[in-house]
PDB file of C-alpha atoms in Angstrom:
ATOM      1  CA  MET A   1     -14.487  18.118 -28.340  1.00 80.00           C
ATOM      2  CA  VAL A   2     -13.953  19.425 -24.809  1.00 85.00           C
ATOM      3  CA  TRP A   3     -17.687  20.109 -24.467  1.00 89.00           C
ATOM      4  CA  LEU A   4     -18.501  16.572 -25.503  1.00 90.00           C
ATOM      5  CA  LEU A   5     -16.123  15.190 -22.870  1.00 91.00           C
ATOM      6  CA  ARG A   6     -17.695  17.414 -20.200  1.00 92.00           C
ATOM      7  CA  ILE A   7     -21.186  16.252 -21.128  1.00 93.00           C
ATOM      8  CA  VAL A   8     -20.127  12.598 -21.017  1.00 92.00           C
ATOM      9  CA  LEU A   9     -18.501  13.113 -17.600  1.00 93.00           C
ATOM     10  CA  LEU A  10     -21.619  14.884 -16.320  1.00 94.00           C
ATOM     11  CA  PHE A  11     -23.843  11.995 -17.456  1.00 95.00           C
ATOM     12  CA  LEU A  12     -21.427   9.501 -15.902  1.00 95.00           C
ATOM     13  CA  PHE A  13     -21.489  11.407 -12.603  1.00 94.00           C
ATOM     14  CA  ILE A  14     -25.308  11.518 -12.602  1.00 95.00           C
ATOM     15  CA  PHE A  15     -25.459   7.806 -13.427  1.00 95.00           C
ATOM     16  CA  ILE A  16     -23.132   6.907 -10.533  1.00 94.00           C
ATOM     17  CA  ILE A  17     -25.221   8.967  -8.100  1.00 94.00           C
ATOM     18  CA  PHE A  18     -28.428   7.324  -9.367  1.00 94.00           C
ATOM     19  CA  VAL A  19     -27.030   3.797  -9.010  1.00 93.00           C
ATOM     20  CA  SER A  20     -25.697   4.455  -5.511  1.00 91.00           C
ATOM     21  CA  ILE A  21     -29.031   5.905  -4.313  1.00 91.00           C
ATOM     22  CA  LYS A  22     -30.867   2.951  -5.810  1.00 90.00           C
ATOM     23  CA  TYR A  23     -28.488   0.556  -4.020  1.00 87.00           C
ATOM     24  CA  PHE A  24     -28.930   2.178  -0.609  1.00 84.00           C
ATOM     25  CA  LEU A  25     -32.728   2.222  -0.879  1.00 83.00           C
ATOM     26  CA  LYS A  26     -33.004  -1.422  -1.976  1.00 86.00           C
ATOM     27  CA  PRO A  27     -35.356  -3.325   0.387  1.00 83.00           C
ATOM     28  CA  THR A  28     -33.297  -6.530   0.452  1.00 84.00           C
ATOM     29  CA  ARG A  29     -30.254  -4.587   1.640  1.00 87.00           C
ATOM     30  CA  LYS A  30     -32.350  -3.072   4.441  1.00 88.00           C
ATOM     31  CA  LEU A  31     -33.631  -6.537   5.364  1.00 87.00           C
ATOM     32  CA  GLU A  32     -30.127  -7.983   5.517  1.00 88.00           C
ATOM     33  CA  ALA A  33     -28.865  -5.073   7.639  1.00 88.00           C
ATOM     34  CA  ALA A  34     -31.782  -5.486  10.072  1.00 89.00           C
ATOM     35  CA  ARG A  35     -31.122  -9.239  10.270  1.00 89.00           C
ATOM     36  CA  LYS A  36     -27.454  -8.691  11.096  1.00 92.00           C
ATOM     37  CA  HIS A  37     -28.309  -6.194  13.836  1.00 92.00           C
ATOM     38  CA  LYS A  38     -31.153  -8.423  15.125  1.00 90.00           C
ATOM     39  CA  ARG A  39     -33.804  -5.724  14.695  1.00 92.00           C
ATOM     40  CA  PHE A  40     -37.415  -6.021  13.605  1.00 92.00           C
ATOM     41  CA  LEU A  41     -38.247  -5.026  10.027  1.00 91.00           C
ATOM     42  CA  LEU A  42     -41.327  -5.733   7.934  1.00 91.00           C
ATOM     43  CA  ILE A  43     -40.951  -5.304   4.184  1.00 89.00           C
ATOM     44  CA  ASP A  44     -44.314  -5.462   2.470  1.00 86.00           C
ATOM     45  CA  ASN A  45     -45.589  -4.557  -0.944  1.00 80.00           C
ATOM     46  CA  LYS A  46     -49.043  -2.998  -1.317  1.00 78.00           C
ATOM     47  CA  GLU A  47     -50.010  -5.732  -3.763  1.00 77.00           C
ATOM     48  CA  VAL A  48     -51.738  -8.673  -2.134  1.00 74.00           C
ATOM     49  CA  VAL A  49     -50.280 -11.087  -4.668  1.00 76.00           C
ATOM     50  CA  LYS A  50     -46.698 -10.533  -3.462  1.00 81.00           C
ATOM     51  CA  ASN A  51     -45.258 -12.081  -0.322  1.00 88.00           C
ATOM     52  CA  PHE A  52     -43.745 -10.032   2.471  1.00 90.00           C
ATOM     53  CA  GLN A  53     -40.641 -10.587   4.557  1.00 92.00           C
ATOM     54  CA  ILE A  54     -39.976 -10.030   8.242  1.00 93.00           C
ATOM     55  CA  THR A  55     -36.765 -10.157  10.174  1.00 93.00           C
ATOM     56  CA  TYR A  56     -36.608 -10.414  13.942  1.00 93.00           C
ATOM     57  CA  ASN A  57     -33.855 -11.614  16.271  1.00 90.00           C
ATOM     58  CA  GLY A  58     -31.654 -12.558  13.328  1.00 90.00           C
ATOM     59  CA  ALA A  59     -34.257 -14.799  11.675  1.00 92.00           C
ATOM     60  CA  VAL A  60     -35.975 -14.055   8.370  1.00 93.00           C
ATOM     61  CA  PHE A  61     -39.592 -15.071   7.847  1.00 94.00           C
ATOM     62  CA  THR A  62     -41.643 -15.061   4.656  1.00 93.00           C
ATOM     63  CA  GLY A  63     -45.376 -14.440   4.742  1.00 92.00           C
ATOM     64  CA  GLU A  64     -47.942 -15.228   2.099  1.00 92.00           C
ATOM     65  CA  LYS A  65     -51.137 -13.130   2.082  1.00 91.00           C
ATOM     66  CA  TYR A  66     -54.550 -14.419   1.080  1.00 90.00           C
ATOM     67  CA  LEU A  67     -57.403 -12.119   0.113  1.00 88.00           C
ATOM     68  CA  GLY A  68     -60.938 -12.832   1.237  1.00 87.00           C
ATOM     69  CA  ALA A  69     -64.175 -11.355   2.513  1.00 85.00           C
ATOM     70  CA  SER A  70     -64.332 -10.009   6.046  1.00 79.00           C
ATOM     71  CA  LYS A  71     -67.456  -8.534   7.673  1.00 81.00           C
ATOM     72  CA  ASN A  72     -67.818  -5.432   5.495  1.00 82.00           C
ATOM     73  CA  THR A  73     -64.867  -5.407   3.112  1.00 84.00           C
ATOM     74  CA  ILE A  74     -62.569  -7.557   1.044  1.00 86.00           C
ATOM     75  CA  ASP A  75     -59.243  -7.653   2.829  1.00 86.00           C
ATOM     76  CA  VAL A  76     -56.297  -9.876   3.708  1.00 87.00           C
ATOM     77  CA  VAL A  77     -57.944 -12.543   5.863  1.00 89.00           C
ATOM     78  CA  SER A  78     -55.221 -15.167   6.132  1.00 92.00           C
ATOM     79  CA  ILE A  79     -51.438 -15.096   6.341  1.00 93.00           C
ATOM     80  CA  SER A  80     -49.114 -18.094   6.256  1.00 94.00           C
ATOM     81  CA  LEU A  81     -45.697 -17.566   7.830  1.00 94.00           C
ATOM     82  CA  TRP A  82     -42.573 -19.701   7.730  1.00 93.00           C
ATOM     83  CA  PRO A  83     -38.881 -19.184   8.455  1.00 93.00           C
ATOM     84  CA  ASP A  84     -36.485 -19.003   5.515  1.00 91.00           C
ATOM     85  CA  GLN A  85     -33.994 -21.144   7.441  1.00 90.00           C
ATOM     86  CA  THR A  86     -35.273 -23.254  10.313  1.00 88.00           C
ATOM     87  CA  SER A  87     -31.858 -23.179  11.973  1.00 88.00           C
ATOM     88  CA  SER A  88     -32.161 -19.405  12.430  1.00 88.00           C
ATOM     89  CA  ILE A  89     -35.095 -19.702  14.867  1.00 88.00           C
ATOM     90  CA  LYS A  90     -33.040 -21.662  17.388  1.00 90.00           C
ATOM     91  CA  GLY A  91     -33.320 -20.052  20.818  1.00 88.00           C
ATOM     92  CA  MET A  92     -36.466 -18.064  20.099  1.00 90.00           C
ATOM     93  CA  ALA A  93     -39.249 -18.103  22.696  1.00 90.00           C
ATOM     94  CA  LYS A  94     -43.023 -18.083  22.271  1.00 91.00           C
ATOM     95  CA  GLU A  95     -43.058 -14.379  23.170  1.00 92.00           C
ATOM     96  CA  ASP A  96     -40.925 -13.651  20.105  1.00 92.00           C
ATOM     97  CA  PHE A  97     -43.481 -15.251  17.803  1.00 93.00           C
ATOM     98  CA  TYR A  98     -46.338 -13.465  19.592  1.00 93.00           C
ATOM     99  CA  PHE A  99     -44.480 -10.174  19.055  1.00 94.00           C
ATOM    100  CA  ILE A 100     -44.250 -10.907  15.323  1.00 94.00           C
ATOM    101  CA  GLU A 101     -47.974 -11.720  15.231  1.00 94.00           C
ATOM    102  CA  GLU A 102     -48.755  -8.463  17.035  1.00 94.00           C
ATOM    103  CA  LYS A 103     -46.780  -6.442  14.485  1.00 94.00           C
ATOM    104  CA  ILE A 104     -48.538  -8.194  11.605  1.00 93.00           C
ATOM    105  CA  HIS A 105     -51.937  -7.529  13.196  1.00 93.00           C
ATOM    106  CA  GLU A 106     -51.086  -3.819  13.283  1.00 93.00           C
ATOM    107  CA  LYS A 107     -50.909  -3.875   9.474  1.00 91.00           C
ATOM    108  CA  TYR A 108     -53.576  -6.531   8.810  1.00 90.00           C
ATOM    109  CA  PRO A 109     -56.024  -6.444  11.751  1.00 90.00           C
ATOM    110  CA  VAL A 110     -58.507  -9.049  10.471  1.00 89.00           C
ATOM    111  CA  ALA A 111     -55.927 -11.556   9.243  1.00 90.00           C
ATOM    112  CA  GLN A 112     -55.590 -14.961  10.837  1.00 93.00           C
ATOM    113  CA  ILE A 113     -51.922 -15.948  11.097  1.00 93.00           C
ATOM    114  CA  ASN A 114     -50.985 -19.550  10.364  1.00 93.00           C
ATOM    115  CA  TRP A 115     -47.446 -20.627  11.202  1.00 93.00           C
ATOM    116  CA  LYS A 116     -45.945 -23.500   9.299  1.00 91.00           C
ATOM    117  CA  SER A 117     -43.944 -26.313  10.831  1.00 86.00           C
ATOM    118  CA  PRO A 118     -41.984 -26.406  13.224  1.00 89.00           C
ATOM    119  CA  ILE A 119     -43.288 -23.143  14.711  1.00 90.00           C
ATOM    120  CA  HIS A 120     -46.921 -24.278  14.577  1.00 88.00           C
ATOM    121  CA  GLU A 121     -46.155 -27.293  16.763  1.00 89.00           C
ATOM    122  CA  PHE A 122     -44.028 -25.187  19.133  1.00 88.00           C
ATOM    123  CA  LEU A 123     -46.767 -22.614  19.698  1.00 87.00           C
ATOM    124  CA  HIS A 124     -49.440 -25.256  20.358  1.00 84.00           C
ATOM    125  CA  GLN A 125     -47.424 -27.217  22.940  1.00 82.00           C
ATOM    126  CA  LYS A 126     -48.799 -27.297  26.457  1.00 67.00           C
TER     127      LYS A 126
END
């Protein structure tokens, strides 16, 4: 009976450690922490079908990837970006959006980035 209790406690201890490690490595928790500290973070899945998320200056952006043919390969050729909450981009300058584009081009060099409204209009103002 004592051995059974020890085994159950051991499995419970291992389960608690597993759950806590899984919690700390969760991408959405990392994204929220980076948003609160106003840092840049790009969370992307290797699959083209899934969207990616970016946080910068306290704003969270979602990007949708589109696969297509480039010169010699099939690659991500187009990305649509939009803010999750338009109120979070208040106070951002054009340089901030260019910085985000630069970071995306590091990962997807042939992709054309299309911003959705209201950022698209803001970037094309003269």
